[in-house]
Amino acid sequence: MLLLALDTATPAVTVALHDGTRVLAAGDTVDARRHGELLLPTVDRVLTEAGRTLDELTGIVVGVGPGPYTGLRVGIATGSALAAARSVPVHGLCSLDSLAYASGLTEPFVVATDARRREVYWARYEDARHRTGEPEVGRPSELPEEVRALPALGAGAAQYAADFPGLLPDAPAHASAAALAALAAERLAAGEELASPSPLYLRRPDAQVPAGYKVVTPPAPPARDS
């Protein structure tokens, strides 16, 4: 097994290579505005560090969010293209699951990442490996009281610390491809079928067609005399 994992659902551009037993190499850069610019160079750097090539891959794992539309699609499109070019399967995993897995927690907790618009993407977990329900998006102050009272991790929880009194300041803040790859390898080894790389946007993109938009048809050219 040789899995290439990548995630651009959060401000982190994160890539890792996993051989089914351990992470061989990983690269992480936090820069919310340069996902497209940084991702492929990071893939190249990780492969070089591990002494491996794209031809050796047996699969690719991509973080499917939830995350902002533009950043999220960079990772999914890149992973899908690399998988198609090498004729290997591409798997999708929830990006929040990588933060949960990296935490190593054995008690219930909540993961929250920044969703902009004063909202967070969040999900509740029984422990580092088991999520309770599907990811959601909402204002931190409007989350269920029992959720806000849980131990919390992620950049969203840190940004709205007043709403997450159980914030764990030393826990992971952004998605991790190393954790994503390790979790995928663990599930594949157990015979589990992973999801397709379908993005979890949870809401419509910021860019919208203006209301009342009118299509202007150019006038027909004047008739020519015969």
C-alpha positions as CSV (number, residue, x, y, z in Angstrom):
1,M,0.0,0.0,0.0
2,L,1.2,3.5,-0.8
3,L,-1.3,6.3,-0.2
4,L,-0.9,9.9,-1.2
5,A,-3.1,12.1,1.0
6,L,-3.9,15.8,0.5
7,D,-6.3,18.3,1.9
8,T,-7.1,21.9,1.2
9,A,-10.4,22.3,3.1
10,T,-8.8,24.5,5.7
11,P,-6.2,27.3,5.5
12,A,-3.6,24.4,5.6
13,V,-2.1,23.0,2.4
14,T,-1.3,19.6,3.7
15,V,0.2,16.5,1.9
16,A,1.4,13.1,3.2
17,L,2.6,9.7,2.0
18,H,1.7,6.6,3.9
19,D,2.9,3.0,3.2
20,G,0.2,1.3,5.2
21,T,2.3,1.2,8.3
22,R,3.6,4.7,8.8
23,V,3.8,8.2,7.4
24,L,6.9,8.3,5.1
25,A,6.9,12.0,4.6
26,A,4.6,15.0,5.1
27,G,4.4,18.7,4.3
28,D,2.1,21.4,5.7
29,T,1.8,25.1,5.0
30,V,-0.8,27.4,6.4
31,D,-1.8,29.9,3.8
32,A,-5.5,30.3,2.9
33,R,-4.8,32.2,-0.3
34,R,-2.3,30.0,-2.0
35,H,-3.8,26.5,-2.1
36,G,-3.5,26.2,-5.9
37,E,0.0,27.6,-5.9
38,L,1.4,25.4,-3.1
39,L,-0.3,22.1,-3.5
40,L,1.6,20.4,-6.4
41,P,5.0,21.6,-5.2
42,T,4.2,20.1,-1.8
43,V,3.3,16.8,-3.4
44,D,6.6,16.8,-5.3
45,R,8.5,17.6,-2.2
46,V,6.9,14.9,-0.1
47,L,7.5,12.3,-2.8
48,T,11.1,13.3,-3.2
49,E,11.7,13.2,0.6
50,A,10.2,9.7,0.7
51,G,12.2,8.6,-2.3
52,R,9.0,7.5,-4.1
53,T,7.2,8.4,-7.4
54,L,3.7,8.8,-8.5
55,D,3.9,5.6,-10.5
56,E,4.3,3.6,-7.2
57,L,1.0,4.9,-5.7
58,T,-1.8,2.4,-5.0
59,G,-4.4,5.1,-4.1
60,I,-5.0,8.7,-3.3
61,V,-7.0,10.1,-0.3
62,V,-8.5,13.6,-0.4
63,G,-10.1,15.6,2.3
64,V,-13.6,16.4,1.2
65,G,-14.4,19.2,3.7
66,P,-16.5,20.7,4.8
67,G,-14.7,23.8,3.7
68,P,-14.9,27.0,1.6
69,Y,-15.7,26.3,-2.0
70,T,-12.6,27.6,-3.8
71,G,-10.0,26.1,-1.5
72,L,-11.8,22.7,-1.1
73,R,-12.1,22.1,-4.9
74,V,-8.3,22.6,-5.4
75,G,-7.5,19.5,-3.4
76,I,-10.3,17.3,-4.7
77,A,-9.7,18.2,-8.3
78,T,-5.9,17.7,-8.0
79,G,-6.3,14.4,-6.2
80,S,-8.9,13.1,-8.7
81,A,-6.7,14.2,-11.7
82,L,-3.6,12.4,-10.3
83,A,-5.6,9.3,-9.6
84,A,-7.0,9.3,-13.1
85,A,-3.6,9.8,-14.6
86,R,-2.2,6.9,-12.7
87,S,-5.3,4.6,-12.9
88,V,-5.5,4.3,-9.1
89,P,-8.6,4.7,-6.8
90,V,-9.3,8.0,-5.2
91,H,-11.0,8.0,-1.8
92,G,-12.7,10.8,0.1
93,L,-12.6,11.4,3.9
94,C,-14.2,14.1,6.0
95,S,-11.5,16.7,6.8
96,L,-12.8,17.2,10.3
97,D,-12.1,13.5,10.9
98,S,-8.4,14.1,10.4
99,L,-8.4,16.7,13.2
100,A,-10.3,14.3,15.4
101,Y,-7.9,11.4,14.6
102,A,-4.8,13.5,15.2
103,S,-6.1,14.5,18.6
104,G,-6.0,11.0,19.9
105,L,-8.8,11.7,22.4
106,T,-10.8,8.9,24.0
107,E,-13.7,11.0,25.3
108,P,-16.5,12.9,23.5
109,F,-15.5,16.2,22.0
110,V,-16.3,18.6,19.2
111,V,-14.2,19.8,16.2
112,A,-14.9,23.2,14.7
113,T,-13.1,24.9,11.8
114,D,-13.6,28.4,10.5
115,A,-16.4,28.7,8.0
116,R,-16.2,32.5,7.6
117,R,-19.4,34.6,7.8
118,R,-19.0,34.3,11.6
119,E,-19.8,30.6,11.4
120,V,-18.0,27.3,11.9
121,Y,-18.0,23.9,10.3
122,W,-18.4,21.4,13.2
123,A,-19.0,17.8,14.1
124,R,-19.3,15.9,17.3
125,Y,-17.1,12.8,18.1
126,E,-17.4,10.0,20.6
127,D,-13.6,9.6,20.4
128,A,-10.8,10.2,17.9
129,R,-12.1,7.5,15.5
130,H,-15.9,7.8,15.7
131,R,-18.0,10.8,14.6
132,T,-21.5,11.2,15.8
133,G,-23.8,12.4,12.9
134,E,-22.9,14.4,9.9
135,P,-20.9,17.7,9.8
136,E,-22.9,20.9,10.1
137,V,-22.4,24.6,9.7
138,G,-23.7,27.4,12.0
139,R,-22.9,30.3,14.3
140,P,-21.0,29.1,17.3
141,S,-23.4,30.8,19.8
142,E,-26.3,28.9,18.2
143,L,-24.8,25.4,18.5
144,P,-26.6,23.1,21.0
145,E,-25.5,23.9,24.6
146,E,-24.4,20.3,25.2
147,V,-22.1,20.6,22.1
148,R,-20.5,23.9,23.2
149,A,-19.8,22.4,26.6
150,L,-17.7,19.6,25.2
151,P,-13.9,19.7,24.9
152,A,-13.3,21.5,21.6
153,L,-10.5,21.7,19.1
154,G,-9.9,23.3,15.7
155,A,-9.2,26.8,14.5
156,G,-13.0,27.6,14.6
157,A,-13.2,26.7,18.2
158,A,-10.1,28.8,19.0
159,Q,-11.5,31.8,17.0
160,Y,-14.7,31.7,19.0
161,A,-13.2,30.6,22.3
162,A,-15.9,32.4,24.3
163,D,-18.5,29.9,22.8
164,F,-16.3,26.9,23.4
165,P,-15.2,27.0,27.1
166,G,-13.7,23.5,26.8
167,L,-11.2,24.6,24.2
168,L,-8.1,22.5,24.0
169,P,-5.4,25.0,23.1
170,D,-2.7,22.4,22.4
171,A,-4.9,20.3,20.0
172,P,-4.7,20.4,16.2
173,A,-6.0,23.5,14.6
174,H,-6.2,22.5,10.9
175,A,-6.7,19.4,8.8
176,S,-3.7,17.1,8.6
177,A,-2.9,14.9,5.6
178,A,-0.7,12.7,7.8
179,A,-3.7,11.9,10.0
180,L,-5.9,11.6,7.0
181,A,-3.6,9.1,5.4
182,A,-3.2,7.1,8.6
183,L,-7.0,7.0,9.2
184,A,-7.6,5.9,5.6
185,A,-4.9,3.2,5.8
186,E,-6.4,1.9,9.0
187,R,-9.9,1.7,7.5
188,L,-8.7,0.1,4.2
189,A,-6.7,-2.5,6.1
190,A,-9.9,-3.3,8.1
191,G,-11.7,-3.9,4.8
192,E,-13.9,-0.8,5.0
193,E,-15.0,0.9,1.9
194,L,-14.2,4.6,1.8
195,A,-16.4,7.3,0.3
196,S,-16.1,8.9,-3.1
197,P,-14.3,12.3,-3.3
198,S,-17.5,14.3,-3.3
199,P,-17.1,17.7,-1.7
200,L,-19.0,18.7,1.5
201,Y,-19.8,22.3,0.9
202,L,-22.8,22.5,3.3
203,R,-23.8,25.8,1.8
204,R,-23.8,27.6,-1.5
205,P,-20.6,29.4,-2.7
206,D,-20.1,33.0,-1.9
207,A,-20.2,34.0,-5.6
208,Q,-23.8,34.3,-6.8
209,V,-25.5,35.5,-10.0
210,P,-26.9,39.0,-9.2
211,A,-30.7,39.1,-8.7
212,G,-32.6,40.5,-11.6
213,Y,-29.7,39.8,-13.9
214,K,-30.6,40.6,-17.5
215,V,-29.1,39.0,-20.6
216,V,-28.4,41.7,-23.2
217,T,-28.7,40.5,-26.7
218,P,-26.6,42.5,-29.2
219,P,-28.7,44.1,-32.0
220,A,-28.8,42.3,-35.3
221,P,-26.5,43.7,-38.0
222,P,-28.2,45.9,-40.6
223,A,-29.5,44.1,-43.6
224,R,-27.1,44.3,-46.6
225,D,-28.5,45.5,-50.0
226,S,-28.6,42.8,-52.6
